[in-house]
Each structure stands twice: as structure tokens, then as C-alpha cells.
Amino acid sequence: MTAILDVLIQGTLTGGLYALFAAGLSLIFGVMRLVNIAHGDFIVLAAYLALALVAVTGINPLLLAPLVVLAMAAIGYGVQRTLFNKTLGADPLPPLLVSFGLSVILQNGLLALASGDSRRLQAGAIETAALSLPGDMSVGWLPVLTFGVAVAVIAALQWLFYHAPIGRVFRAASDDQDTVRLLGANNRHVYGLAMALAMAVVGIAGVLLAIRTNFDPAVGPGRLIFAFETVIIGGLGSLWGTLAGGVVLGIAQAAGARIDPGWQALAGHLVFLLVLLFRPQGLFPASRA
Amino acid sequence: MNATTPGWQLERQGRADRPALALGGLVIATLLALPWLGDDAVLDLAVEFLCYLTLAQLWNLLAGYTGLVSIGQQAWVGLGGYALFVATSMAGLPALVAVPLAGLATAALAVPAALLLFRLRPAYFPIGAWVLAEVFRLSFAQLSSLGGGSGMSLPIEVATGISEDAVTRSMVIYYAAFAVAAGAVATLYLLLRSRAGLALTAIRDSEPAAEAVGIDIRAVKLRTYVVAAAGAGMVGALIFLARLRISPDAAFSVTDWTAFVIFIVVIGGVGTLEGPIVGTLLFFILRGLLADFGTIYLLVLGAAAVGVMLLAPAGLWGLVAQRFDLHLFPVRRRLVRRGSIS
């Protein structure tokens, strides 16, 4: 019984991190119809940025997170305006291939700069601090914090999309790219902002990932796949659905890991394929008005 | 239309046809005579070249002509490799029989895979294909009968079954690779000249328009995906037969069987038959030049691909073709005024 509860709790909390991975990916796709193959590698870039900042300043990475977020947002805006904006159009091939090339560049660039050694961010006592639960169980404070951050980020994004002027422009660009231009929006700038926002979330995700597990330049694609599976399982068009998708994926992986450590990722993949087979629109898709 | 009003006619030949045919004949003759022109190392390199050429043509068929951008073709390369290992070491079949069998096995599995992956929105298909390849990789790593995560070696009897002599063996494998590559290029050429090819070209130029004209895009995509998987399976079987060893990470490597192939096609030119040939040549030249520089090599490839996509999306061959109106494979269909000089 405790085993099942343990799987559920650990899985749910991991789901928070996966929801953070996924939020940026689905945001970019929603606004620009761009699938960023380099998404996972940007998460890793954020992790290395945090590592560099900690090495230089010696401050706790959780306190440095806002700096990382700002840096990633700036990088996102720059990449969008210099690279992706030039390729966006009717043909989906160029932006996809550019993002694929970017993924290879990021992985090998980081490998050349930082070496392939496995790293981890030290965050002090919070790494092992645990919260005691009834029934002789405990959960780590870090996973709880991660889940809380995920909920907060998603709530903030929901507010932004539905109650802020820029959110209106994002939604309009997502609905009809040409008309939005007619109404006076500067698409190039709007897309830049959207990518900056997505990269900001990636920044948060990268810092939390780096504290939680070992990472090296090659783990990007794996994070992309988890983000992607989260989006598909959760359902397109709904940020809270994405959180739910992350939880489902997290639980599936935790259950798989319980059976055999080698089965962790595979269990998640199988659940993804099952959802694709039986409910391709996702478990909690937004209903289109 | 009376005799004095000019009409339209369909022109399928181009001005470069005869020289291109001569060039093609020369290339094929050279390739056929290669075992007598070069040594073992040259043959090994040639096998690799022909395998990458095949993969590039197939990826081009998928992405350039059908709109299916797959970053998961390594699933079929690896599956083909394992199919060969299973067919030879466990079922005792001769290696050369196992190669086409591997193609059949991958084609069979590609049908349900395609039906599943097509449920994704088109934009998400690439990553979905990659997930499938990951499922294969992780699953094969769990199969201890096939060596699990560390893989397995090909039993020596399978290799000696081709020939006792190593030189003959590498010659046989070379000709098999040549057959697969030539077959792939020939099939694509004939396909593009046929009505089915017209449908593919229509889909390449505009999917909504193609659908409006009555082309069953879904059926075309399914058939194309299965054909591409079969080809990739045979390439995988040949590659791992030549390597004599297979492991999940090598079989289902995204870098080896997808990243390199994508770079070849992108830099060479998507949507033409000549592009992948140019791309493969360039790839091997670059590799020869930068072989000692590992990470830098991949960085250069990535940067080159991004650069080409931003500055010359039609690829290097696309630039040449547009600038000089040069087309080596006569697969185009042009409407010209009857009686006019084209």
C-alpha cells in the first residue's frame, strides 16, 4: 500500500517538473506553430548557465534563479528574432530543421565548452530536507517546491494569456497570424516576446532540473521527449491539462521504475503511445469554443 | 483548337539529359569496377557512402516529397539490423537472404507504427517518430537474449557463410550495398516519372491543392512511410552485417542515422534527386577534413545546416539548379507552347 502511495506521490511531484518542461514547448507551438527540437537543449543550457553563475558568485542557485530566467528570456528573444523569424512561413520544414541544427549546435557547443562530465548544482540543505507524512512516509522538500513552482508558473501563464494585453495578442497570433498583422501587431516582436516567455519558463525548469539530478550536455533530447509526451498526454490548448499530463507521465515512470529501474522511461513512453492510440486529443484537451 | 492557334504540350525532357546520362553511366561503371580499383578501406568507405546515400534519398522522399519530416528513421535502421542478426544467428538464414527479409520485417512493423504516428498533429510527427525509436532502443536493451544493453556480435559462421575469404566477403557486401543504393535511386527516379510521382510532386508543392485535385494524401503518406522504412531496414541490415556487431545505442542512434542524414539532405538540397547525392559527397569530404575534431565537426555540420536553411533553403544543388537551370534526372514536367522553343 505504501509502495503505491509512494509511486503516486513521487510521480505527481515529478509531474510538476515535467509540466515546467512542457509549458514552454506548448506555448511556442501555440503562438507560432513552431516545434522547437532544441527545447530540451535550452533547458540544459539554462542548467549550465546556473552552474556558471554559481561558480562565479558562490550564491545558492535558487536565489540566482531570477538571473538565469532573465538571461534565458534574453537569449530566447535574440534567437527568435535572428533565426526563427526568418524561417517562419507556410512551410513547416525550415523552422523545424533550423531548430534541429540548433539542437546539435547547443549539445556540441556545451560539450566543447563544459566537457561531457556529469554535473549537479549544489543547493544546500534543501536537497535532502524531507517533509514527514502520516503513515511513516516522507517527501523531499525540493520536489514539493518544484511542484509548487510549476503550479505557480502555470497559474501565472493562465493569467497572462487570458487577462493581460500581451496575452490577447498571443492568443490572436495563435488563432490567425495574418489578421493580427492587419490589426497592427508587430509579429516579429510578438514572436520574440513569446519565445522569451517560453525560455524564461525553461530557465526555471533548468535550474530545478540541475539541482534535482545529474546532467550533461547530452540529456537535452530526453527532456524534449518528456516535455512532448506531457503535452500530448495532457492535451493541446490547456495549460492545466499540461500539468495533469505531467503528473500522469510522472506516475507512469515512477511505477515503471518500481518494477525495474531500466523500465522508467519506457513505462512513460508506453503510456504516451496508449494515449495516442485511444485518445489522441489528450486526456484533458481544451474544448474549442 | 485549330491548326493556327498555339496549344500546350507536356515537355518531360531537359537540355542536360544526354550529358547527365553519360555521366551517370560513367559513375555506375566506376562503382561496379571499384573492387578492382581500390583496396579494402576504399570498399568499406564506399559501403558507408552508399548506405548514407540511400538513407538520404529515402529521407528526402519522406520530407521533401511527402511532407513527413521524421527524426525517427533510426528506428527502422536499428530494427533492420536486429532483424538480420536474429534471422542469421537464430534462424540460421544466410546473410544475403536476411537483408531483404529485414526490409520486409521493418515494412510490416512500419504499417501499424505509421497509423499510430499519423494520429499526431503533423507538426508533432517528427518528435513522435523519435519517441518510437526510443521505445525500440529501450526495449531492445531489455532483451537479454539479444545481448541487452551491451549488444551482441555476429556469429563467425554467418560471416564465413558469405565467403571464407575476407576479400570476397567485403566485395559481396559492397555489391549488396550498391544494389540497395542503385535500387533506391532507380525506384525513386521511376516513381517520380510515374503518375504516383506526379502525386508526390503535387503534395510537395502544395498539400491543400493536391487534396483538392483528389489525391488521397493519407494513403500516399502511408505507402511512402512504409517504403522508406523498408529501405532503412535493409540499410541497417547491411551496415550491421558489415560491422559484425550490434547494440541498442549503435542501432538506434539519432546522431548516426538521423542527424547526419538530415544534414546531408538539407545541405545538398531537399526535394530533388540530385540534392542527396551532392549532400552525401559533401558530407564525406567534410568528414575526411574534420575527422580529428569530433565535437567541432558536429558543430560545423549543425551551423552549416542552419546557415543553408536561412540563406539557401533549396540547398547547394538547389542553388545550382536554379542558377543554371540544370536538372540531371529528367523528372520534371513542364507545359510549353506547342511548336515553341523550350
XYZ file of C-alpha atoms in Angstrom:
631
model
C 0.000 0.000 0.000
C 2.765 2.404 0.954
C 4.503 1.408 -2.266
C 1.510 2.505 -4.319
C 1.140 5.747 -2.371
C 4.843 6.357 -2.740
C 4.645 5.890 -6.516
C 1.663 8.233 -6.686
C 3.272 10.955 -4.612
C 6.715 10.795 -6.216
C 5.125 10.604 -9.650
C 2.886 13.583 -9.019
C 5.732 15.725 -7.758
C 7.926 14.746 -10.741
C 4.986 15.720 -12.886
C 5.462 19.283 -11.738
C 8.920 19.389 -13.274
C 7.649 17.811 -16.481
C 4.866 20.391 -16.641
C 7.527 23.102 -16.461
C 9.390 21.395 -19.315
C 6.193 21.192 -21.324
C 4.764 24.665 -20.709
C 7.422 26.395 -22.791
C 7.158 23.881 -25.627
C 3.389 24.129 -25.938
C 3.489 27.911 -25.597
C 5.782 28.255 -28.598
C 3.742 25.824 -30.621
C 0.516 27.547 -29.692
C 1.638 31.042 -30.663
C 3.942 30.332 -33.592
C 3.183 26.766 -34.720
C 6.879 26.107 -34.179
C 8.075 22.809 -32.757
C 11.390 23.620 -31.123
C 13.530 20.486 -31.351
C 16.171 22.326 -29.338
C 13.792 22.858 -26.399
C 15.424 20.222 -24.194
C 18.868 21.542 -25.049
C 17.808 25.018 -23.948
C 16.792 23.520 -20.597
C 20.297 22.080 -20.349
C 21.753 25.444 -21.382
C 19.877 27.060 -18.506
C 21.310 24.446 -16.159
C 24.856 25.207 -17.308
C 24.190 28.937 -17.028
C 23.136 28.405 -13.430
C 26.251 26.320 -12.875
C 28.451 29.096 -14.257
C 26.733 31.772 -12.167
C 27.113 29.710 -9.004
C 30.784 29.106 -9.803
C 31.353 32.837 -10.239
C 29.267 34.202 -7.352
C 29.019 31.304 -4.892
C 25.389 32.204 -4.170
C 22.749 29.497 -3.773
C 21.314 28.620 -7.189
C 17.738 29.012 -6.009
C 18.493 32.652 -5.260
C 20.237 33.045 -8.613
C 17.252 31.597 -10.489
C 15.759 35.007 -11.415
C 19.068 35.934 -13.108
C 19.015 32.710 -15.087
C 15.400 33.363 -16.050
C 16.262 36.850 -17.308
C 19.286 35.583 -19.233
C 17.263 32.794 -20.873
C 14.487 35.234 -21.789
C 17.036 37.486 -23.479
C 18.559 34.525 -25.303
C 15.105 33.395 -26.391
C 14.219 36.817 -27.770
C 17.528 37.007 -29.625
C 17.270 33.519 -31.110
C 13.712 34.129 -32.239
C 14.451 37.416 -33.970
C 17.735 36.407 -35.585
C 16.960 32.796 -36.509
C 13.401 31.576 -36.299
C 11.617 34.692 -37.526
C 13.456 34.376 -40.808
C 12.098 30.891 -41.369
C 8.503 31.147 -40.209
C 6.034 30.871 -43.022
C 3.753 28.416 -44.739
C 6.422 25.705 -44.980
C 6.928 23.921 -41.635
C 10.218 22.389 -42.744
C 12.684 25.302 -42.396
C 11.933 26.253 -38.768
C 11.962 22.596 -37.746
C 15.303 21.975 -39.432
C 16.775 25.172 -38.005
C 15.733 24.084 -34.518
C 17.248 20.650 -35.187
C 20.512 22.254 -36.262
C 20.357 24.469 -33.176
C 19.927 21.380 -31.015
C 23.108 19.838 -32.437
C 24.965 23.140 -32.065
C 23.891 23.538 -28.433
C 24.770 19.976 -27.468
C 28.194 20.063 -29.060
C 28.896 23.633 -28.072
C 28.233 22.803 -24.424
C 30.303 19.653 -24.813
C 33.214 21.662 -26.180
C 32.913 24.386 -23.512
C 31.978 22.407 -20.422
C 33.102 18.819 -21.205
C 30.866 15.772 -21.009
C 31.279 15.295 -17.274
C 28.116 14.787 -15.288
C 27.290 17.823 -13.148
C 24.892 18.758 -10.420
C 24.000 22.031 -8.802
C 24.523 22.232 -5.078
C 21.636 23.937 -3.338
C 22.415 23.188 0.253
C 20.157 21.637 2.814
C 17.040 21.697 0.672
C 18.407 18.864 -1.460
C 17.853 16.329 1.286
C 15.370 18.059 3.548
C 12.236 15.992 3.893
C 8.703 16.520 4.998
C 7.248 13.788 7.151
C 3.883 12.429 6.137
C 1.494 10.272 8.128
C 1.916 6.583 7.552
C 5.679 6.528 8.002
C 6.335 8.200 4.653
C 8.243 11.310 3.736
C 8.648 13.539 0.707
C 11.571 15.728 -0.159
C 11.137 19.481 0.159
C 12.715 20.007 -3.263
C 10.089 18.011 -5.188
C 7.354 19.782 -3.227
C 8.929 23.144 -4.035
C 9.246 22.165 -7.712
C 5.600 21.189 -7.865
C 4.601 24.413 -6.165
C 6.664 26.439 -8.628
C 5.041 24.557 -11.506
C 1.552 25.354 -10.236
C 2.510 28.991 -9.718
C 4.060 29.302 -13.188
C 1.043 27.750 -14.865
C -1.316 29.981 -12.916
C 0.770 32.992 -13.945
C 0.772 31.915 -17.592
C -3.012 31.373 -17.472
C -3.437 34.880 -16.086
C -1.093 36.298 -18.698
C -2.863 34.628 -21.596
C -6.377 35.487 -20.541
C -6.112 38.730 -18.602
C -3.131 40.659 -19.912
C -2.968 42.664 -23.155
C 0.063 40.770 -24.414
C -1.820 37.554 -23.760
C -4.575 38.746 -26.037
C -2.028 39.359 -28.760
C -0.510 35.900 -28.197
C -3.907 34.268 -28.497
C -4.749 36.311 -31.563
C -1.446 35.378 -33.217
C -2.185 31.773 -32.366
C -5.622 31.966 -33.965
C -4.828 33.899 -37.118
C -1.336 35.095 -37.898
C -2.210 37.310 -40.853
C -5.091 39.209 -39.312
C -3.081 40.008 -36.241
C -0.656 41.865 -38.511
C -3.533 43.764 -40.079
C -4.603 44.876 -36.630
C -1.231 46.470 -36.055
C 0.686 43.914 -34.066
C 4.383 43.665 -34.878
C 4.610 39.933 -35.432
C 8.374 39.807 -35.251
C 8.332 41.456 -31.836
C 5.363 39.393 -30.608
C 7.078 36.153 -31.575
C 10.242 37.356 -29.882
C 8.297 38.006 -26.694
C 6.601 34.614 -26.885
C 9.945 32.855 -27.229
C 11.370 34.993 -24.426
C 8.491 33.939 -22.180
C 8.924 30.278 -23.098
C 12.659 30.483 -22.436
C 12.001 32.158 -19.106
C 9.995 29.098 -18.054
C 12.782 26.929 -19.478
C 15.176 28.855 -17.237
C 13.204 27.945 -14.134
C 12.933 24.347 -15.289
C 16.668 24.170 -15.980
C 17.652 25.388 -12.512
C 15.286 22.955 -10.792
C 16.451 20.085 -13.007
C 20.091 20.849 -12.268
C 19.558 20.724 -8.502
C 17.489 17.585 -8.694
C 19.588 15.303 -10.921
C 22.913 14.941 -12.647
C 23.063 16.464 -16.079
C 25.462 16.668 -19.007
C 25.249 18.208 -22.497
C 23.562 15.105 -23.933
C 20.439 14.975 -21.743
C 18.561 17.623 -23.746
C 16.746 15.310 -26.182
C 15.471 13.188 -23.298
C 13.893 16.280 -21.663
C 12.381 17.277 -25.009
C 10.753 13.885 -25.297
C 9.336 14.077 -21.765
C 8.044 17.594 -22.455
C 6.489 16.409 -25.692
C 4.856 13.384 -24.081
C 3.493 15.611 -21.323
C 1.905 17.923 -23.874
C 0.325 15.070 -25.825
C -0.901 13.147 -22.767
C -2.317 16.267 -21.196
C -3.985 17.570 -24.287
C -3.347 20.520 -26.508
C -4.547 24.002 -25.759
C -4.799 23.719 -21.992
C -2.058 24.667 -19.547
C -3.706 22.923 -16.586
C -4.095 19.902 -18.881
C -0.350 20.033 -19.358
C 0.141 19.868 -15.585
C -2.170 16.863 -15.472
C -0.234 15.305 -18.330
C 2.988 15.779 -16.428
C 1.501 14.088 -13.379
C 0.328 11.102 -15.462
C 3.745 10.762 -17.077
C 5.492 11.113 -13.720
C 3.347 8.429 -12.135
C 3.825 6.102 -15.121
C 7.592 6.494 -14.881
C 7.592 6.035 -11.096
C 5.562 2.846 -11.483
C 7.933 1.601 -14.178
C 10.960 2.371 -12.048
C 9.418 0.380 -9.200
C 9.217 -2.705 -11.445
C 12.735 -2.288 -12.800
C 14.983 0.781 -12.993
C 15.525 0.191 -16.714
C 11.794 0.462 -17.255
C 11.382 4.029 -16.025
C 11.445 5.938 -19.310
C 9.964 3.017 -21.227
C 6.869 2.948 -18.997
C 6.318 6.619 -19.755
C 6.724 6.008 -23.496
C 4.204 3.173 -23.384
C 1.608 5.301 -21.589
C 2.214 8.010 -24.191
C 1.641 5.524 -27.024
C -1.512 4.225 -25.319
C -2.919 7.746 -25.008
C -2.035 8.327 -28.666
C -3.823 5.129 -29.615
C -7.001 5.531 -27.585
C -7.351 9.257 -27.007
C -5.146 11.183 -29.445
C -6.580 14.520 -28.406
C -5.120 14.019 -24.954
C -6.690 13.353 -21.580
C -7.707 16.943 -20.809
C -7.871 18.889 -24.053
C -9.233 22.404 -24.050
C -12.615 22.471 -25.717
C -12.584 24.932 -28.570
C -15.406 27.463 -28.308
C -8.226 24.391 -81.184
C -7.437 24.768 -84.872
C -4.071 24.406 -86.522
C -3.252 28.092 -86.372
C -3.887 28.569 -82.622
C -0.902 27.592 -80.494
C -1.651 24.870 -77.915
C 0.220 23.428 -74.992
C 2.317 20.285 -74.775
C 3.926 18.419 -71.921
C 7.712 18.542 -72.024
C 9.468 15.923 -69.927
C 12.975 16.065 -71.314
C 15.539 18.630 -70.384
C 18.610 20.014 -72.084
C 21.006 18.240 -69.738
C 19.562 14.768 -70.276
C 22.196 13.325 -72.619
C 25.228 14.597 -70.705
C 23.617 13.501 -67.441
C 23.017 10.024 -68.833
C 26.636 9.791 -69.926
C 27.807 10.984 -66.516
C 25.500 8.502 -64.804
C 26.832 5.672 -66.940
C 30.390 6.621 -66.061
C 29.592 6.759 -62.334
C 27.858 3.376 -62.389
C 30.718 1.804 -64.349
C 33.233 3.167 -61.858
C 31.205 1.925 -58.910
C 30.852 -1.543 -60.439
C 34.591 -1.743 -61.045
C 35.526 -0.364 -57.615
C 36.661 -3.678 -56.060
C 39.386 -3.791 -58.713
C 40.206 -0.096 -58.457
C 40.531 0.241 -54.707
C 41.517 -1.694 -51.614
C 39.540 -2.873 -48.599
C 39.478 0.540 -46.941
C 38.071 2.136 -50.082
C 35.375 -0.541 -50.291
C 34.400 -0.049 -46.640
C 34.127 3.695 -47.200
C 32.116 3.088 -50.356
C 29.670 0.831 -48.477
C 29.181 3.579 -45.908
C 28.756 6.150 -48.679
C 26.142 4.053 -50.479
C 24.261 3.409 -47.230
C 24.128 7.103 -46.348
C 23.119 7.928 -49.928
C 20.197 5.512 -49.638
C 19.115 6.879 -46.273
C 19.374 10.423 -47.634
C 17.261 9.637 -50.704
C 14.649 7.967 -48.505
C 14.562 10.848 -46.019
C 14.260 13.233 -48.938
C 11.349 11.185 -50.251
C 9.638 11.462 -46.886
C 10.332 15.101 -46.069
C 10.848 16.694 -49.453
C 8.048 14.998 -51.355
C 5.509 13.814 -48.786
C 5.861 16.390 -46.051
C 6.671 13.731 -43.450
C 9.648 15.039 -41.508
C 10.853 12.104 -39.475
C 13.586 12.321 -36.863
C 12.875 8.703 -36.065
C 14.166 6.757 -39.090
C 16.840 5.292 -36.822
C 14.013 3.099 -35.511
C 13.942 1.230 -38.827
C 17.694 1.205 -39.370
C 18.164 -0.406 -35.975
C 15.237 -2.769 -36.383
C 16.630 -3.906 -39.744
C 19.995 -4.532 -38.137
C 18.492 -6.588 -35.329
C 16.255 -8.433 -37.802
C 19.358 -9.525 -39.688
C 21.096 -10.632 -36.502
C 18.035 -12.622 -35.405
C 17.467 -14.145 -38.858
C 21.068 -15.246 -39.211
C 22.165 -16.198 -35.725
C 18.859 -17.633 -34.511
C 17.050 -18.835 -37.600
C 20.205 -19.831 -39.439
C 19.335 -17.981 -42.634
C 22.109 -16.885 -44.984
C 23.140 -13.264 -44.558
C 22.202 -12.162 -48.076
C 18.704 -13.586 -47.684
C 18.367 -11.853 -44.334
C 18.920 -8.389 -45.845
C 15.719 -8.244 -47.926
C 13.964 -10.107 -45.130
C 14.948 -7.305 -42.768
C 13.369 -4.881 -45.208
C 10.145 -6.897 -45.170
C 10.119 -7.092 -41.375
C 10.556 -3.337 -40.984
C 7.915 -2.664 -43.626
C 5.444 -4.885 -41.750
C 6.022 -3.075 -38.455
C 6.004 0.302 -40.152
C 2.329 -0.058 -41.070
C 0.908 -0.040 -37.524
C 3.585 2.441 -36.473
C 2.537 4.862 -39.219
C -1.140 4.511 -38.381
C -0.301 5.344 -34.771
C 2.019 8.251 -35.570
C -0.402 9.762 -38.079
C -2.770 10.388 -35.178
C -0.439 13.156 -34.093
C -0.797 16.641 -35.477
C 1.538 16.941 -38.479
C 3.796 19.356 -36.607
C 4.307 16.840 -33.809
C 5.008 13.877 -36.090
C 8.819 14.372 -36.028
C 9.143 14.012 -32.277
C 6.576 11.226 -32.229
C 8.752 9.276 -34.655
C 11.718 9.906 -32.347
C 9.764 8.592 -29.357
C 9.060 5.405 -31.299
C 12.781 4.982 -31.966
C 13.442 5.470 -28.255
C 10.845 2.792 -27.434
C 12.679 0.394 -29.751
C 16.064 1.302 -28.245
C 14.944 0.855 -24.642
C 13.012 -2.315 -25.444
C 15.938 -3.970 -27.205
C 18.151 -3.012 -24.278
C 15.854 -5.103 -22.095
C 16.091 -8.221 -24.298
C 18.873 -10.290 -22.749
C 18.560 -12.916 -25.496
C 19.883 -10.267 -27.891
C 22.627 -9.100 -25.596
C 20.641 -6.471 -23.721
C 22.254 -3.096 -23.344
C 25.725 -4.213 -24.421
C 24.546 -5.838 -27.621
C 25.750 -8.913 -29.447
C 28.315 -9.998 -32.001
C 27.536 -11.754 -35.239
C 28.458 -15.453 -35.045
C 31.503 -16.190 -37.158
C 29.604 -18.829 -39.182
C 27.312 -16.135 -40.560
C 30.256 -14.151 -41.887
C 32.035 -17.186 -43.282
C 28.726 -18.271 -44.756
C 29.010 -15.394 -47.213
C 32.532 -16.432 -48.096
C 35.511 -17.995 -46.350
C 37.726 -15.282 -47.784
C 37.604 -11.790 -46.236
C 38.275 -10.019 -49.527
C 35.377 -11.761 -51.274
C 33.205 -11.055 -48.246
C 33.771 -7.333 -48.397
C 33.198 -7.432 -52.165
C 29.860 -9.201 -51.717
C 28.730 -6.738 -49.057
C 29.838 -3.878 -51.303
C 27.787 -5.130 -54.236
C 24.805 -5.657 -51.930
C 25.105 -2.045 -50.761
C 25.459 -0.914 -54.374
C 22.327 -2.869 -55.294
C 20.352 -1.293 -52.452
C 21.532 2.237 -53.255
C 21.101 1.888 -57.011
C 17.741 0.273 -56.419
C 16.646 3.129 -54.186
C 17.712 5.826 -56.652
C 16.226 3.929 -59.597
C 12.958 3.320 -57.748
C 12.691 6.971 -56.806
C 13.504 8.067 -60.354
C 10.910 5.780 -61.885
C 8.429 6.695 -59.168
C 8.811 10.404 -59.815
C 8.326 9.887 -63.541
C 5.103 7.958 -62.960
C 1.629 9.112 -62.039
C 2.335 8.265 -58.417
C 5.330 10.554 -58.665
C 3.139 13.300 -60.028
C 1.024 12.928 -56.910
C 4.142 13.166 -54.745
C 5.359 16.272 -56.543
C 1.918 17.796 -56.170
C 1.979 17.111 -52.444
C 5.465 18.623 -52.248
C 4.332 21.774 -53.965
C 1.052 22.251 -52.131
C -0.809 19.821 -49.928
C -4.182 21.598 -49.949
C -4.069 21.905 -53.728
C -3.104 18.251 -54.098
C -6.002 17.229 -51.918
C -8.336 19.456 -53.904
C -7.312 17.649 -57.069
C -8.336 14.367 -55.495
C -5.076 12.832 -54.294
C -5.533 10.573 -51.280
C -2.777 12.131 -49.223
C -3.147 9.768 -46.285
C -2.711 6.690 -48.477
C 0.274 8.212 -50.243
C 1.896 9.086 -46.917
C 1.328 5.594 -45.550
C 2.805 3.895 -48.622
C 5.769 6.258 -48.688
C 6.469 5.801 -44.989
C 6.417 2.007 -45.331
C 8.716 2.100 -48.374
C 11.132 4.398 -46.560
C 11.102 2.118 -43.524
C 11.789 -0.946 -45.675
C 14.737 0.799 -47.324
C 16.089 1.954 -43.977
C 15.714 -1.594 -42.669
C 17.810 -3.018 -45.500
C 20.448 -0.340 -44.993
C 20.528 -1.182 -41.290
C 20.883 -4.885 -42.060
C 23.843 -4.175 -44.381
C 25.576 -1.771 -42.039
C 25.481 -4.073 -39.054
C 26.364 -7.067 -41.198
C 29.484 -5.160 -42.222
C 30.197 -4.147 -38.610
C 29.692 -7.695 -37.311
C 28.306 -6.280 -34.060
C 25.123 -4.555 -32.928
C 23.979 -2.789 -29.768
C 20.852 -0.753 -28.981
C 22.733 2.536 -28.752
C 24.521 1.995 -32.065
C 21.463 0.579 -33.817
C 19.078 3.344 -32.781
C 21.497 6.257 -32.709
C 19.831 9.550 -33.554
C 23.155 11.141 -34.494
C 24.341 8.424 -36.855
C 21.099 7.614 -38.694
C 19.104 10.830 -38.492
C 21.210 13.900 -37.710
C 23.836 13.098 -40.352
C 21.150 12.150 -42.895
C 19.203 15.349 -42.276
C 22.329 17.430 -42.688
C 23.152 15.618 -45.915
C 19.745 16.272 -47.420
C 19.419 19.841 -46.123
C 22.849 20.947 -47.292
C 22.563 19.025 -50.562
C 19.042 20.149 -51.362
C 15.609 18.950 -50.270
C 13.067 17.951 -52.890
C 15.377 16.897 -55.726
C 17.055 13.616 -56.613
C 20.418 15.265 -57.164
C 20.454 17.030 -53.780
C 21.064 13.954 -51.588
C 23.865 12.823 -53.928
C 25.597 16.190 -53.656
C 24.950 16.231 -49.923
C 26.427 12.782 -49.337
C 29.550 13.699 -51.302
C 29.972 16.885 -49.295
C 29.343 15.044 -46.032
C 32.134 12.562 -46.665
C 34.517 15.285 -47.815
C 33.795 17.297 -44.668
C 34.196 14.208 -42.538
C 37.546 13.468 -44.118
C 38.706 17.015 -43.441
C 37.381 17.355 -39.898
C 37.636 13.736 -38.743
C 40.079 14.557 -35.988
C 37.899 17.236 -34.490
C 34.935 15.298 -33.099
C 32.739 17.912 -31.471
C 33.805 20.708 -33.813
C 32.772 18.525 -36.747
C 29.213 18.244 -35.476
C 29.162 21.951 -34.656
C 30.210 22.774 -38.205
C 27.539 20.466 -39.623
C 24.855 21.986 -37.416
C 25.907 25.527 -38.240
C 26.087 24.686 -41.947
C 22.583 23.219 -41.869
C 21.196 26.265 -40.068
C 23.044 28.560 -42.471
C 21.756 26.742 -45.531
C 18.206 26.785 -44.210
C 18.372 30.536 -43.590
C 20.235 31.615 -46.697
C 19.602 28.938 -49.334
C 16.683 26.724 -48.311
C 16.846 24.831 -51.583
C 20.282 23.565 -50.654
C 23.503 23.653 -52.629
C 22.088 21.689 -55.548
C 19.012 23.907 -55.442
C 21.261 26.933 -55.945
C 22.996 25.303 -58.905
C 19.743 24.095 -60.440
C 18.108 27.479 -60.177
C 21.148 29.417 -61.361
C 21.966 27.232 -64.361
C 18.562 25.629 -64.969
C 20.366 22.351 -64.630
C 18.466 19.136 -63.908
C 20.288 15.828 -64.195
C 17.361 13.491 -63.591
C 14.572 14.134 -66.107
C 11.677 14.041 -63.688
C 10.199 17.418 -64.372
C 7.013 18.066 -66.265
C 6.774 21.424 -67.974
C 3.997 22.884 -70.030
C 5.371 24.558 -73.147
C 3.597 26.152 -76.024
C 3.219 23.689 -78.880
C 5.820 24.386 -81.532
C 7.758 26.884 -79.468
C 11.394 26.583 -78.462
C 11.582 25.490 -74.847
